Amino acid sequence: MKKIVLAVSLLLLTSCSQTSINSDSNDTPALKQVGEVIDCAEIFQEKLPTGGTTLDCLDQSQGAQLAALRGPMIVNVWGSWCGPCVEEIPHFVSFYEKAKSTVQLVGVNVEEANLKDAQRFVIENGITWPNLYDSDGRSRQFFGLGVPVTWFIAPDGDVAYKHIGVINSEAQLVELTQKYLGITI
């Protein structure tokens, strides 16, 4: 029983909870643009038969099936409402500047109050890699419940490693990429 209580406690401590934010207000301040909402088309190299879980792209272009993800790729599941997710974004930004020609980085925004909140977060935080948008939790069957979580996907589409919790530094991302994807940054 103690093990179950401990496991549940750890899960709760490492997960974030969503808070609803009403951002439809007309008095929203102007955005300082340092990031960009990127088209997702180039990240999916394989078309699959219909019927799989499909997510929209944050830029509102055609979405893609999650089963079509092929590596080498790093998939970071995040929400702007998640404090630890916000903490790790600068590490991903600096990592991506160095690694974008070697490994794909894809974000999956989950259960955001609305699309505009997610887009604003991307722009304000310097995110310049493609992001998918999961407004209703459809991706849970692939990625689980808690965020942040970062997946390292091998070239064949298999999961090489799943990192639960915050990425604490760019160096940690470099190390995990080398260890699980065999790519030196």
Short mmCIF file of N, CA and C in Angstrom, two decimals:
data_model
loop_
_atom_site.label_atom_id
_atom_site.label_comp_id
_atom_site.label_asym_id
_atom_site.label_seq_id
_atom_site.Cartn_x
_atom_site.Cartn_y
_atom_site.Cartn_z
N MET A 1 0.83 -1.19 0.00
CA MET A 1 0.00 0.00 0.00
C MET A 1 0.87 1.25 0.00
N LYS A 2 1.98 1.22 0.78
CA LYS A 2 2.88 2.37 0.83
C LYS A 2 3.50 2.64 -0.53
N LYS A 3 3.80 1.57 -1.28
CA LYS A 3 4.38 1.74 -2.61
C LYS A 3 3.40 2.42 -3.55
N ILE A 4 2.13 2.06 -3.45
CA ILE A 4 1.11 2.68 -4.30
C ILE A 4 0.96 4.15 -3.95
N VAL A 5 0.89 4.46 -2.68
CA VAL A 5 0.76 5.85 -2.24
C VAL A 5 1.98 6.65 -2.70
N LEU A 6 3.18 6.07 -2.57
CA LEU A 6 4.39 6.74 -3.00
C LEU A 6 4.38 6.98 -4.50
N ALA A 7 3.97 5.98 -5.27
CA ALA A 7 3.93 6.11 -6.73
C ALA A 7 2.94 7.20 -7.15
N VAL A 8 1.77 7.21 -6.54
CA VAL A 8 0.77 8.23 -6.87
C VAL A 8 1.28 9.61 -6.46
N SER A 9 1.93 9.71 -5.31
CA SER A 9 2.48 10.99 -4.85
C SER A 9 3.53 11.50 -5.82
N LEU A 10 4.43 10.62 -6.27
CA LEU A 10 5.45 11.03 -7.23
C LEU A 10 4.83 11.48 -8.54
N LEU A 11 3.81 10.78 -8.99
CA LEU A 11 3.14 11.16 -10.22
C LEU A 11 2.53 12.55 -10.09
N LEU A 12 1.89 12.81 -8.98
CA LEU A 12 1.27 14.12 -8.76
C LEU A 12 2.31 15.22 -8.65
N LEU A 13 3.44 14.93 -8.02
CA LEU A 13 4.47 15.94 -7.87
C LEU A 13 5.17 16.27 -9.17
N THR A 14 5.26 15.31 -10.09
CA THR A 14 5.97 15.55 -11.34
C THR A 14 5.05 15.96 -12.47
N SER A 15 3.77 16.03 -12.24
CA SER A 15 2.82 16.42 -13.27
C SER A 15 2.35 17.84 -13.01
N CYS A 16 1.76 18.41 -14.05
CA CYS A 16 1.20 19.75 -13.94
C CYS A 16 -0.30 19.65 -14.03
N SER A 17 -0.98 20.64 -13.52
CA SER A 17 -2.42 20.70 -13.70
C SER A 17 -2.75 21.92 -14.51
N GLN A 18 -3.81 21.83 -15.28
CA GLN A 18 -4.20 22.91 -16.17
C GLN A 18 -5.04 23.93 -15.44
N THR A 19 -4.80 25.19 -15.75
CA THR A 19 -5.67 26.25 -15.29
C THR A 19 -6.21 26.95 -16.51
N SER A 20 -7.46 27.27 -16.48
CA SER A 20 -8.09 27.92 -17.61
C SER A 20 -7.83 29.41 -17.58
N ILE A 21 -7.42 29.93 -18.72
CA ILE A 21 -7.15 31.35 -18.85
C ILE A 21 -8.03 31.89 -19.96
N ASN A 22 -8.73 32.95 -19.69
CA ASN A 22 -9.56 33.58 -20.72
C ASN A 22 -8.71 34.61 -21.44
N SER A 23 -8.33 34.32 -22.68
CA SER A 23 -7.47 35.23 -23.42
C SER A 23 -8.21 35.89 -24.56
N ASP A 24 -9.51 35.84 -24.57
CA ASP A 24 -10.28 36.45 -25.64
C ASP A 24 -10.50 37.94 -25.39
N SER A 25 -9.85 38.49 -24.41
CA SER A 25 -10.02 39.89 -24.06
C SER A 25 -9.47 40.79 -25.15
N ASN A 26 -10.12 41.90 -25.38
CA ASN A 26 -9.69 42.85 -26.40
C ASN A 26 -8.51 43.70 -25.94
N ASP A 27 -8.19 43.70 -24.66
CA ASP A 27 -7.09 44.51 -24.16
C ASP A 27 -5.80 43.71 -24.01
N THR A 28 -5.61 42.68 -24.84
CA THR A 28 -4.40 41.87 -24.81
C THR A 28 -3.23 42.71 -25.32
N PRO A 29 -2.11 42.75 -24.58
CA PRO A 29 -0.97 43.55 -25.03
C PRO A 29 -0.34 42.96 -26.29
N ALA A 30 0.36 43.81 -27.03
CA ALA A 30 1.04 43.36 -28.25
C ALA A 30 2.10 42.33 -27.90
N LEU A 31 2.29 41.34 -28.78
CA LEU A 31 3.27 40.29 -28.55
C LEU A 31 4.66 40.74 -28.95
N LYS A 32 5.63 40.35 -28.18
CA LYS A 32 7.01 40.50 -28.58
C LYS A 32 7.37 39.21 -29.30
N GLN A 33 7.57 39.29 -30.61
CA GLN A 33 7.77 38.07 -31.38
C GLN A 33 9.24 37.68 -31.41
N VAL A 34 9.53 36.54 -30.80
CA VAL A 34 10.87 35.97 -30.85
C VAL A 34 10.82 34.55 -31.41
N GLY A 35 9.63 33.97 -31.47
CA GLY A 35 9.43 32.64 -32.04
C GLY A 35 8.53 32.72 -33.25
N GLU A 36 8.15 31.57 -33.75
CA GLU A 36 7.32 31.53 -34.95
C GLU A 36 6.51 30.24 -34.95
N VAL A 37 5.25 30.34 -35.35
CA VAL A 37 4.41 29.16 -35.49
C VAL A 37 4.76 28.54 -36.85
N ILE A 38 5.33 27.35 -36.84
CA ILE A 38 5.91 26.71 -38.02
C ILE A 38 4.95 25.68 -38.61
N ASP A 39 4.96 25.57 -39.95
CA ASP A 39 4.19 24.57 -40.67
C ASP A 39 4.72 23.18 -40.33
N CYS A 40 3.83 22.23 -40.10
CA CYS A 40 4.23 20.88 -39.69
C CYS A 40 4.44 19.91 -40.85
N ALA A 41 4.18 20.32 -42.07
CA ALA A 41 4.16 19.40 -43.20
C ALA A 41 5.44 18.59 -43.35
N GLU A 42 6.60 19.22 -43.16
CA GLU A 42 7.85 18.52 -43.44
C GLU A 42 8.25 17.50 -42.39
N ILE A 43 7.59 17.46 -41.25
CA ILE A 43 8.03 16.54 -40.21
C ILE A 43 7.48 15.14 -40.37
N PHE A 44 6.49 14.96 -41.21
CA PHE A 44 5.88 13.65 -41.35
C PHE A 44 6.24 13.07 -42.71
N GLN A 45 7.12 12.09 -42.70
CA GLN A 45 7.66 11.55 -43.93
C GLN A 45 6.82 10.42 -44.50
N GLU A 46 5.87 9.93 -43.76
CA GLU A 46 5.12 8.76 -44.18
C GLU A 46 3.62 9.01 -44.03
N LYS A 47 2.88 8.77 -45.10
CA LYS A 47 1.42 8.87 -45.04
C LYS A 47 0.88 7.50 -44.62
N LEU A 48 0.00 7.49 -43.65
CA LEU A 48 -0.59 6.25 -43.16
C LEU A 48 -2.06 6.19 -43.51
N PRO A 49 -2.64 4.99 -43.54
CA PRO A 49 -4.08 4.89 -43.78
C PRO A 49 -4.85 5.68 -42.72
N THR A 50 -6.02 6.13 -43.08
CA THR A 50 -6.84 6.89 -42.13
C THR A 50 -7.24 6.01 -40.96
N GLY A 51 -7.60 6.63 -39.86
CA GLY A 51 -8.06 5.89 -38.70
C GLY A 51 -7.18 6.06 -37.48
N GLY A 52 -5.94 6.55 -37.65
CA GLY A 52 -5.06 6.76 -36.51
C GLY A 52 -5.36 8.08 -35.83
N THR A 53 -4.71 8.31 -34.70
CA THR A 53 -4.87 9.57 -33.98
C THR A 53 -4.18 10.68 -34.75
N THR A 54 -4.95 11.68 -35.14
CA THR A 54 -4.43 12.81 -35.89
C THR A 54 -4.55 14.07 -35.05
N LEU A 55 -3.49 14.86 -35.04
CA LEU A 55 -3.49 16.15 -34.36
C LEU A 55 -3.32 17.26 -35.38
N ASP A 56 -3.90 18.41 -35.08
CA ASP A 56 -3.73 19.57 -35.94
C ASP A 56 -2.36 20.19 -35.70
N CYS A 57 -1.89 20.91 -36.70
CA CYS A 57 -0.67 21.68 -36.53
C CYS A 57 -1.04 23.00 -35.87
N LEU A 58 -0.16 23.51 -35.06
CA LEU A 58 -0.41 24.76 -34.36
C LEU A 58 -0.61 25.93 -35.32
N ASP A 59 -0.08 25.82 -36.54
CA ASP A 59 -0.27 26.89 -37.52
C ASP A 59 -1.59 26.74 -38.26
N GLN A 60 -2.40 25.77 -37.87
CA GLN A 60 -3.72 25.47 -38.43
C GLN A 60 -3.67 24.86 -39.83
N SER A 61 -2.48 24.39 -40.24
CA SER A 61 -2.40 23.64 -41.49
C SER A 61 -2.89 22.22 -41.22
N GLN A 62 -2.89 21.41 -42.25
CA GLN A 62 -3.36 20.04 -42.10
C GLN A 62 -2.55 19.32 -41.03
N GLY A 63 -3.21 18.58 -40.20
CA GLY A 63 -2.55 17.84 -39.13
C GLY A 63 -1.88 16.59 -39.65
N ALA A 64 -1.43 15.77 -38.73
CA ALA A 64 -0.73 14.55 -39.10
C ALA A 64 -1.01 13.46 -38.07
N GLN A 65 -0.88 12.22 -38.53
CA GLN A 65 -1.06 11.08 -37.63
C GLN A 65 0.18 10.89 -36.77
N LEU A 66 -0.03 10.66 -35.51
CA LEU A 66 1.09 10.46 -34.59
C LEU A 66 1.92 9.23 -34.96
N ALA A 67 1.27 8.21 -35.49
CA ALA A 67 1.99 6.99 -35.86
C ALA A 67 2.95 7.23 -37.03
N ALA A 68 2.85 8.38 -37.69
CA ALA A 68 3.74 8.68 -38.81
C ALA A 68 5.06 9.30 -38.36
N LEU A 69 5.22 9.53 -37.09
CA LEU A 69 6.47 10.13 -36.59
C LEU A 69 7.63 9.17 -36.83
N ARG A 70 8.66 9.68 -37.48
CA ARG A 70 9.87 8.91 -37.74
C ARG A 70 11.06 9.75 -37.33
N GLY A 71 12.08 9.12 -36.88
CA GLY A 71 13.23 9.86 -36.39
C GLY A 71 14.35 9.92 -37.39
N PRO A 72 15.49 10.35 -36.94
CA PRO A 72 15.69 10.72 -35.56
C PRO A 72 14.91 11.99 -35.22
N MET A 73 14.19 11.92 -34.11
CA MET A 73 13.30 13.00 -33.74
C MET A 73 13.16 13.04 -32.22
N ILE A 74 13.01 14.26 -31.72
CA ILE A 74 12.70 14.47 -30.31
C ILE A 74 11.32 15.10 -30.25
N VAL A 75 10.43 14.50 -29.48
CA VAL A 75 9.06 15.00 -29.33
C VAL A 75 8.89 15.47 -27.89
N ASN A 76 8.63 16.77 -27.74
CA ASN A 76 8.43 17.35 -26.41
C ASN A 76 6.95 17.67 -26.22
N VAL A 77 6.34 17.06 -25.23
CA VAL A 77 4.92 17.27 -24.93
C VAL A 77 4.84 18.32 -23.82
N TRP A 78 4.08 19.41 -24.09
CA TRP A 78 4.09 20.56 -23.20
C TRP A 78 2.72 21.25 -23.15
N GLY A 79 2.60 22.15 -22.20
CA GLY A 79 1.44 23.05 -22.10
C GLY A 79 1.91 24.37 -21.52
N SER A 80 1.39 25.47 -22.02
CA SER A 80 1.82 26.78 -21.50
C SER A 80 1.39 26.97 -20.06
N TRP A 81 0.42 26.20 -19.61
CA TRP A 81 -0.12 26.26 -18.25
C TRP A 81 0.73 25.46 -17.27
N CYS A 82 1.75 24.78 -17.76
CA CYS A 82 2.60 23.89 -16.96
C CYS A 82 3.91 24.59 -16.61
N GLY A 83 4.11 24.90 -15.33
CA GLY A 83 5.32 25.59 -14.89
C GLY A 83 6.62 24.90 -15.29
N PRO A 84 6.78 23.59 -15.05
CA PRO A 84 7.99 22.90 -15.46
C PRO A 84 8.21 22.92 -16.98
N CYS A 85 7.12 22.91 -17.76
CA CYS A 85 7.24 23.01 -19.22
C CYS A 85 7.85 24.35 -19.60
N VAL A 86 7.38 25.40 -18.95
CA VAL A 86 7.88 26.75 -19.21
C VAL A 86 9.36 26.83 -18.84
N GLU A 87 9.76 26.20 -17.74
CA GLU A 87 11.16 26.20 -17.29
C GLU A 87 12.10 25.59 -18.31
N GLU A 88 11.66 24.54 -19.00
CA GLU A 88 12.58 23.83 -19.89
C GLU A 88 12.66 24.43 -21.29
N ILE A 89 11.75 25.30 -21.66
CA ILE A 89 11.73 25.85 -23.02
C ILE A 89 13.05 26.50 -23.42
N PRO A 90 13.69 27.34 -22.59
CA PRO A 90 14.96 27.94 -23.01
C PRO A 90 16.03 26.90 -23.37
N HIS A 91 16.02 25.76 -22.71
CA HIS A 91 16.99 24.70 -23.01
C HIS A 91 16.72 24.10 -24.39
N PHE A 92 15.45 23.94 -24.73
CA PHE A 92 15.09 23.43 -26.06
C PHE A 92 15.42 24.46 -27.14
N VAL A 93 15.19 25.74 -26.86
CA VAL A 93 15.48 26.80 -27.83
C VAL A 93 16.97 26.80 -28.18
N SER A 94 17.84 26.80 -27.17
CA SER A 94 19.28 26.81 -27.44
C SER A 94 19.75 25.51 -28.08
N PHE A 95 19.19 24.38 -27.65
CA PHE A 95 19.52 23.09 -28.25
C PHE A 95 19.15 23.07 -29.73
N TYR A 96 17.95 23.53 -30.05
CA TYR A 96 17.46 23.48 -31.43
C TYR A 96 18.31 24.33 -32.36
N GLU A 97 18.79 25.46 -31.89
CA GLU A 97 19.65 26.30 -32.73
C GLU A 97 20.88 25.53 -33.20
N LYS A 98 21.40 24.65 -32.36
CA LYS A 98 22.59 23.88 -32.69
C LYS A 98 22.27 22.57 -33.40
N ALA A 99 21.10 22.00 -33.15
CA ALA A 99 20.81 20.63 -33.59
C ALA A 99 19.85 20.53 -34.77
N LYS A 100 19.26 21.64 -35.22
CA LYS A 100 18.18 21.55 -36.20
C LYS A 100 18.57 20.92 -37.52
N SER A 101 19.84 20.93 -37.88
CA SER A 101 20.25 20.28 -39.13
C SER A 101 20.51 18.79 -38.94
N THR A 102 20.48 18.31 -37.69
CA THR A 102 20.83 16.92 -37.39
C THR A 102 19.68 16.08 -36.88
N VAL A 103 18.80 16.69 -36.10
CA VAL A 103 17.68 15.95 -35.50
C VAL A 103 16.44 16.84 -35.52
N GLN A 104 15.30 16.24 -35.83
CA GLN A 104 14.05 17.00 -35.82
C GLN A 104 13.55 17.16 -34.39
N LEU A 105 12.98 18.31 -34.11
CA LEU A 105 12.33 18.57 -32.84
C LEU A 105 10.89 18.93 -33.14
N VAL A 106 9.97 18.28 -32.44
CA VAL A 106 8.54 18.52 -32.63
C VAL A 106 7.92 18.70 -31.25
N GLY A 107 7.10 19.71 -31.12
CA GLY A 107 6.37 19.92 -29.88
C GLY A 107 4.95 19.42 -30.03
N VAL A 108 4.37 18.98 -28.93
CA VAL A 108 2.95 18.63 -28.90
C VAL A 108 2.34 19.39 -27.73
N ASN A 109 1.54 20.39 -28.06
CA ASN A 109 0.85 21.19 -27.05
C ASN A 109 -0.42 20.46 -26.66
N VAL A 110 -0.59 20.21 -25.37
CA VAL A 110 -1.74 19.43 -24.92
C VAL A 110 -2.69 20.24 -24.06
N GLU A 111 -3.96 20.02 -24.30
CA GLU A 111 -5.07 20.52 -23.49
C GLU A 111 -4.97 22.00 -23.15
N GLU A 112 -4.57 22.79 -24.11
CA GLU A 112 -4.51 24.24 -23.95
C GLU A 112 -5.92 24.80 -23.93
N ALA A 113 -6.14 25.88 -23.20
CA ALA A 113 -7.46 26.50 -23.12
C ALA A 113 -7.98 26.86 -24.51
N ASN A 114 -7.10 27.37 -25.36
CA ASN A 114 -7.49 27.64 -26.75
C ASN A 114 -6.24 27.74 -27.61
N LEU A 115 -6.44 27.65 -28.90
CA LEU A 115 -5.34 27.65 -29.87
C LEU A 115 -4.51 28.93 -29.77
N LYS A 116 -5.15 30.05 -29.60
CA LYS A 116 -4.43 31.33 -29.54
C LYS A 116 -3.46 31.40 -28.36
N ASP A 117 -3.81 30.79 -27.21
CA ASP A 117 -2.89 30.75 -26.07
C ASP A 117 -1.63 29.98 -26.44
N ALA A 118 -1.79 28.86 -27.12
CA ALA A 118 -0.63 28.06 -27.53
C ALA A 118 0.22 28.82 -28.54
N GLN A 119 -0.42 29.44 -29.52
CA GLN A 119 0.33 30.21 -30.52
C GLN A 119 1.09 31.37 -29.88
N ARG A 120 0.46 32.07 -28.96
CA ARG A 120 1.10 33.19 -28.27
C ARG A 120 2.32 32.69 -27.49
N PHE A 121 2.18 31.55 -26.81
CA PHE A 121 3.28 30.98 -26.04
C PHE A 121 4.48 30.68 -26.94
N VAL A 122 4.22 30.08 -28.09
CA VAL A 122 5.28 29.75 -29.05
C VAL A 122 6.01 31.02 -29.48
N ILE A 123 5.26 32.04 -29.84
CA ILE A 123 5.85 33.29 -30.32
C ILE A 123 6.65 33.99 -29.23
N GLU A 124 6.10 34.08 -28.04
CA GLU A 124 6.75 34.80 -26.94
C GLU A 124 7.98 34.09 -26.39
N ASN A 125 8.08 32.77 -26.59
CA ASN A 125 9.16 32.00 -25.99
C ASN A 125 10.24 31.55 -26.97
N GLY A 126 10.22 32.07 -28.18
CA GLY A 126 11.29 31.79 -29.12
C GLY A 126 11.27 30.41 -29.73
N ILE A 127 10.13 29.75 -29.72
CA ILE A 127 10.01 28.41 -30.28
C ILE A 127 9.93 28.51 -31.80
N THR A 128 10.85 27.83 -32.49
CA THR A 128 10.90 27.91 -33.95
C THR A 128 10.87 26.54 -34.61
N TRP A 129 10.32 25.56 -33.92
CA TRP A 129 10.18 24.22 -34.49
C TRP A 129 8.68 23.91 -34.59
N PRO A 130 8.32 22.93 -35.42
CA PRO A 130 6.90 22.60 -35.60
C PRO A 130 6.25 22.10 -34.30
N ASN A 131 5.00 22.46 -34.11
CA ASN A 131 4.23 22.03 -32.95
C ASN A 131 2.85 21.56 -33.37
N LEU A 132 2.45 20.44 -32.81
CA LEU A 132 1.10 19.93 -33.00
C LEU A 132 0.23 20.41 -31.85
N TYR A 133 -1.08 20.40 -32.07
CA TYR A 133 -2.03 20.95 -31.09
C TYR A 133 -3.06 19.89 -30.75
N ASP A 134 -3.11 19.51 -29.46
CA ASP A 134 -4.06 18.51 -28.97
C ASP A 134 -4.97 19.18 -27.95
N SER A 135 -6.09 19.68 -28.40
CA SER A 135 -6.99 20.44 -27.53
C SER A 135 -7.79 19.55 -26.58
N ASP A 136 -7.97 18.29 -26.94
CA ASP A 136 -8.88 17.45 -26.15
C ASP A 136 -8.27 16.17 -25.58
N GLY A 137 -6.96 16.05 -25.59
CA GLY A 137 -6.31 14.91 -24.95
C GLY A 137 -6.24 13.64 -25.77
N ARG A 138 -6.46 13.72 -27.09
CA ARG A 138 -6.41 12.53 -27.94
C ARG A 138 -5.05 11.85 -27.93
N SER A 139 -4.00 12.62 -27.69
CA SER A 139 -2.64 12.05 -27.76
C SER A 139 -2.25 11.28 -26.50
N ARG A 140 -3.11 11.25 -25.50
CA ARG A 140 -2.78 10.54 -24.25
C ARG A 140 -2.41 9.08 -24.48
N GLN A 141 -3.07 8.44 -25.44
CA GLN A 141 -2.78 7.02 -25.69
C GLN A 141 -1.34 6.84 -26.17
N PHE A 142 -0.74 7.87 -26.76
CA PHE A 142 0.65 7.79 -27.19
C PHE A 142 1.60 8.30 -26.12
N PHE A 143 1.27 9.45 -25.53
CA PHE A 143 2.22 10.17 -24.69
C PHE A 143 1.96 10.08 -23.20
N GLY A 144 0.82 9.55 -22.78
CA GLY A 144 0.52 9.46 -21.35
C GLY A 144 -0.13 10.74 -20.84
N LEU A 145 -0.26 10.82 -19.51
CA LEU A 145 -1.02 11.92 -18.90
C LEU A 145 -0.18 13.11 -18.47
N GLY A 146 0.98 12.90 -17.91
CA GLY A 146 1.74 13.99 -17.32
C GLY A 146 2.58 14.75 -18.34
N VAL A 147 2.86 16.00 -18.04
CA VAL A 147 3.78 16.81 -18.82
C VAL A 147 4.68 17.55 -17.84
N PRO A 148 5.87 17.89 -18.21
CA PRO A 148 6.46 17.65 -19.51
C PRO A 148 6.97 16.21 -19.64
N VAL A 149 6.98 15.76 -20.87
CA VAL A 149 7.57 14.47 -21.20
C VAL A 149 8.24 14.63 -22.56
N THR A 150 9.41 14.04 -22.70
CA THR A 150 10.18 14.17 -23.94
C THR A 150 10.52 12.78 -24.45
N TRP A 151 10.19 12.55 -25.71
CA TRP A 151 10.39 11.26 -26.35
C TRP A 151 11.52 11.37 -27.37
N PHE A 152 12.38 10.37 -27.39
CA PHE A 152 13.45 10.28 -28.37
C PHE A 152 13.07 9.15 -29.32
N ILE A 153 12.81 9.50 -30.58
CA ILE A 153 12.28 8.57 -31.58
C ILE A 153 13.39 8.16 -32.55
N ALA A 154 13.60 6.86 -32.69
CA ALA A 154 14.61 6.31 -33.60
C ALA A 154 14.16 6.46 -35.05
N PRO A 155 15.07 6.32 -36.02
CA PRO A 155 14.70 6.46 -37.43
C PRO A 155 13.56 5.54 -37.88
N ASP A 156 13.43 4.37 -37.27
CA ASP A 156 12.36 3.44 -37.67
C ASP A 156 11.02 3.76 -37.01
N GLY A 157 10.98 4.80 -36.18
CA GLY A 157 9.74 5.19 -35.51
C GLY A 157 9.59 4.60 -34.12
N ASP A 158 10.50 3.72 -33.72
CA ASP A 158 10.44 3.15 -32.38
C ASP A 158 10.89 4.18 -31.34
N VAL A 159 10.34 4.07 -30.15
CA VAL A 159 10.74 4.95 -29.05
C VAL A 159 12.07 4.44 -28.50
N ALA A 160 13.10 5.27 -28.57
CA ALA A 160 14.40 4.91 -28.03
C ALA A 160 14.47 5.23 -26.54
N TYR A 161 13.77 6.29 -26.12
CA TYR A 161 13.81 6.70 -24.71
C TYR A 161 12.66 7.66 -24.44
N LYS A 162 12.13 7.57 -23.22
CA LYS A 162 11.07 8.48 -22.76
C LYS A 162 11.58 9.15 -21.49
N HIS A 163 11.72 10.46 -21.53
CA HIS A 163 12.16 11.23 -20.36
C HIS A 163 10.95 11.89 -19.72
N ILE A 164 10.63 11.49 -18.51
CA ILE A 164 9.49 12.05 -17.79
C ILE A 164 10.00 13.17 -16.89
N GLY A 165 9.40 14.33 -17.01
CA GLY A 165 9.79 15.47 -16.19
C GLY A 165 10.60 16.49 -16.97
N VAL A 166 11.09 17.45 -16.22
CA VAL A 166 11.76 18.60 -16.80
C VAL A 166 13.13 18.24 -17.37
N ILE A 167 13.46 18.83 -18.51
CA ILE A 167 14.83 18.81 -19.03
C ILE A 167 15.52 20.00 -18.38
N ASN A 168 16.60 19.76 -17.66
CA ASN A 168 17.22 20.79 -16.82
C ASN A 168 18.27 21.64 -17.50
N SER A 169 18.74 21.22 -18.68
CA SER A 169 19.78 22.00 -19.35
C SER A 169 19.89 21.58 -20.81
N GLU A 170 20.51 22.45 -21.59
CA GLU A 170 20.83 22.10 -22.97
C GLU A 170 21.79 20.91 -22.98
N ALA A 171 22.74 20.89 -22.05
CA ALA A 171 23.70 19.79 -21.97
C ALA A 171 23.00 18.45 -21.76
N GLN A 172 21.93 18.44 -20.98
CA GLN A 172 21.18 17.21 -20.77
C GLN A 172 20.55 16.74 -22.08
N LEU A 173 20.00 17.66 -22.86
CA LEU A 173 19.43 17.30 -24.16
C LEU A 173 20.51 16.74 -25.10
N VAL A 174 21.66 17.39 -25.12
CA VAL A 174 22.77 16.92 -25.95
C VAL A 174 23.17 15.51 -25.54
N GLU A 175 23.30 15.28 -24.24
CA GLU A 175 23.69 13.96 -23.72
C GLU A 175 22.65 12.89 -24.07
N LEU A 176 21.37 13.18 -23.87
CA LEU A 176 20.32 12.20 -24.17
C LEU A 176 20.24 11.91 -25.67
N THR A 177 20.45 12.92 -26.49
CA THR A 177 20.44 12.74 -27.94
C THR A 177 21.58 11.83 -28.37
N GLN A 178 22.75 12.03 -27.80
CA GLN A 178 23.90 11.17 -28.10
C GLN A 178 23.65 9.74 -27.62
N LYS A 179 23.17 9.62 -26.41
CA LYS A 179 23.00 8.30 -25.79
C LYS A 179 21.91 7.47 -26.49
N TYR A 180 20.77 8.08 -26.80
CA TYR A 180 19.63 7.30 -27.29
C TYR A 180 19.41 7.37 -28.79
N LEU A 181 19.94 8.41 -29.45
CA LEU A 181 19.78 8.50 -30.90
C LEU A 181 21.10 8.35 -31.63
N GLY A 182 22.22 8.33 -30.89
CA GLY A 182 23.53 8.17 -31.50
C GLY A 182 23.97 9.38 -32.30
N ILE A 183 23.43 10.55 -31.98
CA ILE A 183 23.74 11.77 -32.72
C ILE A 183 24.55 12.70 -31.82
N THR A 184 25.69 13.13 -32.34
CA THR A 184 26.53 14.07 -31.62
C THR A 184 26.20 15.48 -32.08
N ILE A 185 25.92 16.34 -31.12
CA ILE A 185 25.58 17.74 -31.42
C ILE A 185 26.79 18.60 -31.12
#
